[in-house]
Amino acid sequence: MGMTVVQKILAGASGRRDVLVGDVVEPRVDIAMSHENAALVINQFNEVFKETGRAPEVWDPSKIVIIFDHRVPAESAKTATNQKKIRDFVRKQGIPNFHDVRGDEGGICHQVLPENGYIRPGSVVVGTDSHTTSHGALGAFSFGIGATEMAAVWTLGRVLNVEVPGTIRVTVGGRFPEGVGPKDLILYLIGKLTAEGANYRVIEFHGDAIRSLPMSGRITICNMTVEAGATSGIVPADEETERYLREEAGLSGPFDRVAPDRDASYAEEVAVDVGALAPQVACPHTVDHVKPIQEVAGTKVDQIVIGSCTNGRFDDLETAARILRGKKIAKGVRMLVFPASWRIYKRALKEGILESLVDSGAVIVNPGCGCCLGVHQGALGDGEVALSTTNRNFKGRMGNPNAEVYLCSPATAAASSVTGAITDPRKVG
Amino acid sequence: MAKVVFKIGDDVSTDTIYPGRFMATVLPSETPQHAFADFPEINRMIREKKIEPGSVIVAGQNFGCGSSREQAASCLKGPDLVVVARGFARIFLQNSINLGLRTVICPEIEASEGDELEIGLDSVTNRTTGKTYAVHPLPKARQAIVDAGGLIPYTRKLLLEKK
């Protein structure tokens, strides 16, 4: 019986020849990532060792990665104290892969992991962040877990009691039209599948349109699969994966390209033709409330956000700068840009992209999660409307339950900043 | 018998259960004060401990979608609430099982605030309306963790078995 990519990865990581959907396995973990919520993981980890007579000791410090991104620099004494506690733990446990609040190594976890070569095709990656699905873009099985589950991983090096998920095979054909990108594709797909349509399943991506995408676009797509409820998204590794790993992540091969068997069995198959796709917008207050842009064009906005683990990569900033070059952000609108990592920030700085965005009126925020989760750096006022390239628009998401968040691509965000209202990027020259 | 103290619809996200702005609070003893922070009435009842242990939140499909933040489970576990939902999002359900928050998957549940429910292993009976609804078992991989009293004791047992 054939296996999907995730079945193959789970079989290998569990020391089995094959696994069936629904089997319960305990895969070994290659990378275990946490951000500031490591403060909670540490509490739970210490709890596991209580009354055992053993000193808390992680199973393998070299496989743990900790990256500060959600509230950087610390927005409160509480966060600063949590961060301090994590730094102490990192030192004590000898965890070498720690990315502090630093311009030479920091950024958002889902960007820092791939660009530093932590992710390899075929590996099992867990993270205490729901958007850990991002790393499926490199052909890994990568999924979000809670802090207590991570405490168990830190203890044993395995994820306990994982049911092998069924897989939805999504084949994306056609060529992306001008002004339409990976973000539009994933928003469209979430609208089609609904917010729980992929619950307990993995979405495996195939097709010419996926193969044509550079790694950045694939990360955008896998990042948001969790918004359809998916355990993870995955793009089987190919030439682009290898190019990215060598040229951008600094790894050397050979890489294990895990492909699905021809006779793999899928829970569902979906076909999408991007050639017919218009820019898409997710309307308040659910990510699956997706409409083609013509239905929401003209909606006035107060704040525009470009960045995050979904769309804060170099080509996203470059797209925005290209659309905005020589133009001004409309009066009464504020635009925040937060690159996904300091590496991206520095490249955009050197290539004049940040200067160009600032000249148009944008505010550049330091790499990190920024206002996406509603803690700091751009909370919304009562009754305000935001248009954002981030991944969630739940009520209260940007810090205010009396505000509205729309989600879109970087091109749509940039075009809309010129007019002050949701605007089709194909109509801004 | 358990009273329904709060009823809420489909796709209730972790941002609704535990808004991101309170994520720096991690201690389970402190998270309940921010539970449903943007729903002042239920939040006040939880904060002021005016809810009987074992009281019920009834929800629709996909309860707990969104973030992996465990505070969304610990803030309901603190006051010993039970969540009866038509369906749960994956990470939230796993977090609840890991922390011992009682979650009941009841795909047809119909209940209003103030109703009295009788929650059994296989079914939920709404004593107020007289109707009974089937309960879906937890995914089999998770029952062992529930039986152990949560993931911490379960992991501790495995740790002690390890050489």
Tab-separated table of C-alpha atoms in Angstrom, chain A residues 22 24 26 40 43-44 47-50 52 54 70-71 78-79 82 128-130 143-149 152 155-156 160-161 163 195-196 199-200 231 286 288 373-375 392 394-395 397 399 401, chain B residues 11 13 15-16 20-21 23-28 30 38 61-62 65-71 88-91 93-95 98-99 139-142 144-145 151-152 154-156 158-163:
chain	number	residue	atom	x	y	z
A	22	GLY	CA	-4.885	6.333	12.227
A	24	VAL	CA	-0.525	5.726	16.771
A	26	GLU	CA	5.865	8.168	18.673
A	40	LEU	CA	5.774	28.059	30.135
A	43	ASN	CA	7.633	25.392	34.088
A	44	GLN	CA	6.008	22.233	32.716
A	47	GLU	CA	7.082	19.759	36.740
A	48	VAL	CA	7.784	16.478	34.915
A	49	PHE	CA	10.972	15.961	36.948
A	50	LYS	CA	9.353	16.790	40.293
A	52	THR	CA	11.598	11.817	40.477
A	54	ARG	CA	16.378	13.471	38.849
A	70	HIS	CA	6.598	37.555	19.800
A	71	ARG	CA	7.295	40.534	22.012
A	78	LYS	CA	6.575	40.522	32.729
A	79	THR	CA	7.831	39.623	29.256
A	82	ASN	CA	10.140	35.607	31.157
A	128	THR	CA	5.089	25.695	20.293
A	129	ASP	CA	3.499	27.907	17.686
A	130	SER	CA	0.590	27.010	15.456
A	143	PHE	CA	3.467	20.987	13.267
A	144	GLY	CA	2.386	23.083	16.227
A	145	ILE	CA	2.085	21.712	19.745
A	146	GLY	CA	1.339	23.159	23.185
A	147	ALA	CA	3.821	23.923	25.953
A	148	THR	CA	3.126	20.783	27.974
A	149	GLU	CA	3.559	18.612	24.906
A	152	ALA	CA	7.390	15.945	27.059
A	155	THR	CA	12.208	15.106	28.226
A	156	LEU	CA	11.954	12.153	25.850
A	160	LEU	CA	3.909	10.988	22.259
A	161	ASN	CA	0.816	9.343	20.858
A	163	GLU	CA	-2.156	9.578	15.216
A	195	ALA	CA	-11.659	26.988	8.833
A	196	GLU	CA	-12.042	23.378	9.928
A	199	ASN	CA	-8.822	19.497	10.746
A	200	TYR	CA	-6.568	16.551	11.737
A	231	THR	CA	-1.969	19.655	11.228
A	286	THR	CA	-12.615	34.619	10.347
A	288	ASP	CA	-12.156	31.552	5.842
A	373	LEU	CA	-0.892	39.067	17.879
A	374	GLY	CA	-2.071	42.307	19.401
A	375	VAL	CA	0.502	42.863	22.109
A	392	ARG	CA	-5.163	35.909	11.357
A	394	PHE	CA	-9.944	36.871	14.587
A	395	LYS	CA	-11.857	39.377	16.689
A	397	ARG	CA	-6.390	39.912	17.010
A	399	GLY	CA	-5.263	44.072	20.337
A	401	PRO	CA	-12.040	43.497	19.873
B	11	ASP	CA	-15.001	28.871	15.157
B	13	SER	CA	-10.594	31.178	18.352
B	15	ASP	CA	-7.849	34.910	20.649
B	16	THR	CA	-11.420	34.952	21.967
B	20	GLY	CA	-2.897	37.523	22.749
B	21	ARG	CA	-2.344	40.663	24.778
B	23	MET	CA	0.166	35.929	26.674
B	24	ALA	CA	2.965	37.038	28.969
B	25	THR	CA	0.848	35.594	31.791
B	26	VAL	CA	1.717	31.914	31.905
B	27	LEU	CA	0.971	30.618	35.406
B	28	PRO	CA	-2.192	28.473	35.417
B	30	GLU	CA	-3.157	33.520	36.980
B	38	ASP	CA	-13.652	40.482	25.791
B	61	GLN	CA	-17.771	23.612	15.629
B	62	ASN	CA	-14.006	24.129	15.713
B	65	CYS	CA	-9.038	27.235	16.493
B	66	GLY	CA	-5.921	29.334	16.032
B	67	SER	CA	-2.945	29.605	18.314
B	68	SER	CA	-1.156	26.825	20.197
B	69	ARG	CA	-1.185	28.991	23.338
B	70	GLU	CA	-1.870	26.700	26.241
B	71	GLN	CA	-3.302	29.536	28.321
B	88	PHE	CA	-12.638	21.098	18.624
B	89	ALA	CA	-9.576	22.341	16.778
B	90	ARG	CA	-6.676	19.899	16.981
B	91	ILE	CA	-4.097	21.764	19.085
B	93	LEU	CA	-8.078	19.583	22.119
B	94	GLN	CA	-4.602	18.166	22.637
B	95	ASN	CA	-3.695	20.954	25.074
B	98	ASN	CA	-2.603	17.328	28.325
B	99	LEU	CA	-3.737	19.705	31.073
B	139	PRO	CA	-9.122	10.023	19.622
B	140	LYS	CA	-7.723	6.719	20.901
B	141	ALA	CA	-4.173	8.002	21.190
B	142	ARG	CA	-5.341	10.513	23.731
B	144	ALA	CA	-4.085	6.974	27.659
B	145	ILE	CA	-3.058	10.522	28.588
B	151	LEU	CA	0.608	14.617	30.049
B	152	ILE	CA	2.871	15.610	32.955
B	154	TYR	CA	2.217	10.395	31.800
B	155	THR	CA	5.624	11.734	30.761
B	156	ARG	CA	7.008	11.372	34.279
B	158	LEU	CA	7.891	7.213	30.882
B	159	LEU	CA	10.906	9.126	32.195
B	160	LEU	CA	11.177	6.846	35.210
B	161	GLU	CA	10.942	3.765	32.973
B	162	LYS	CA	13.850	5.112	30.917
B	163	LYS	CA	17.273	3.871	31.957
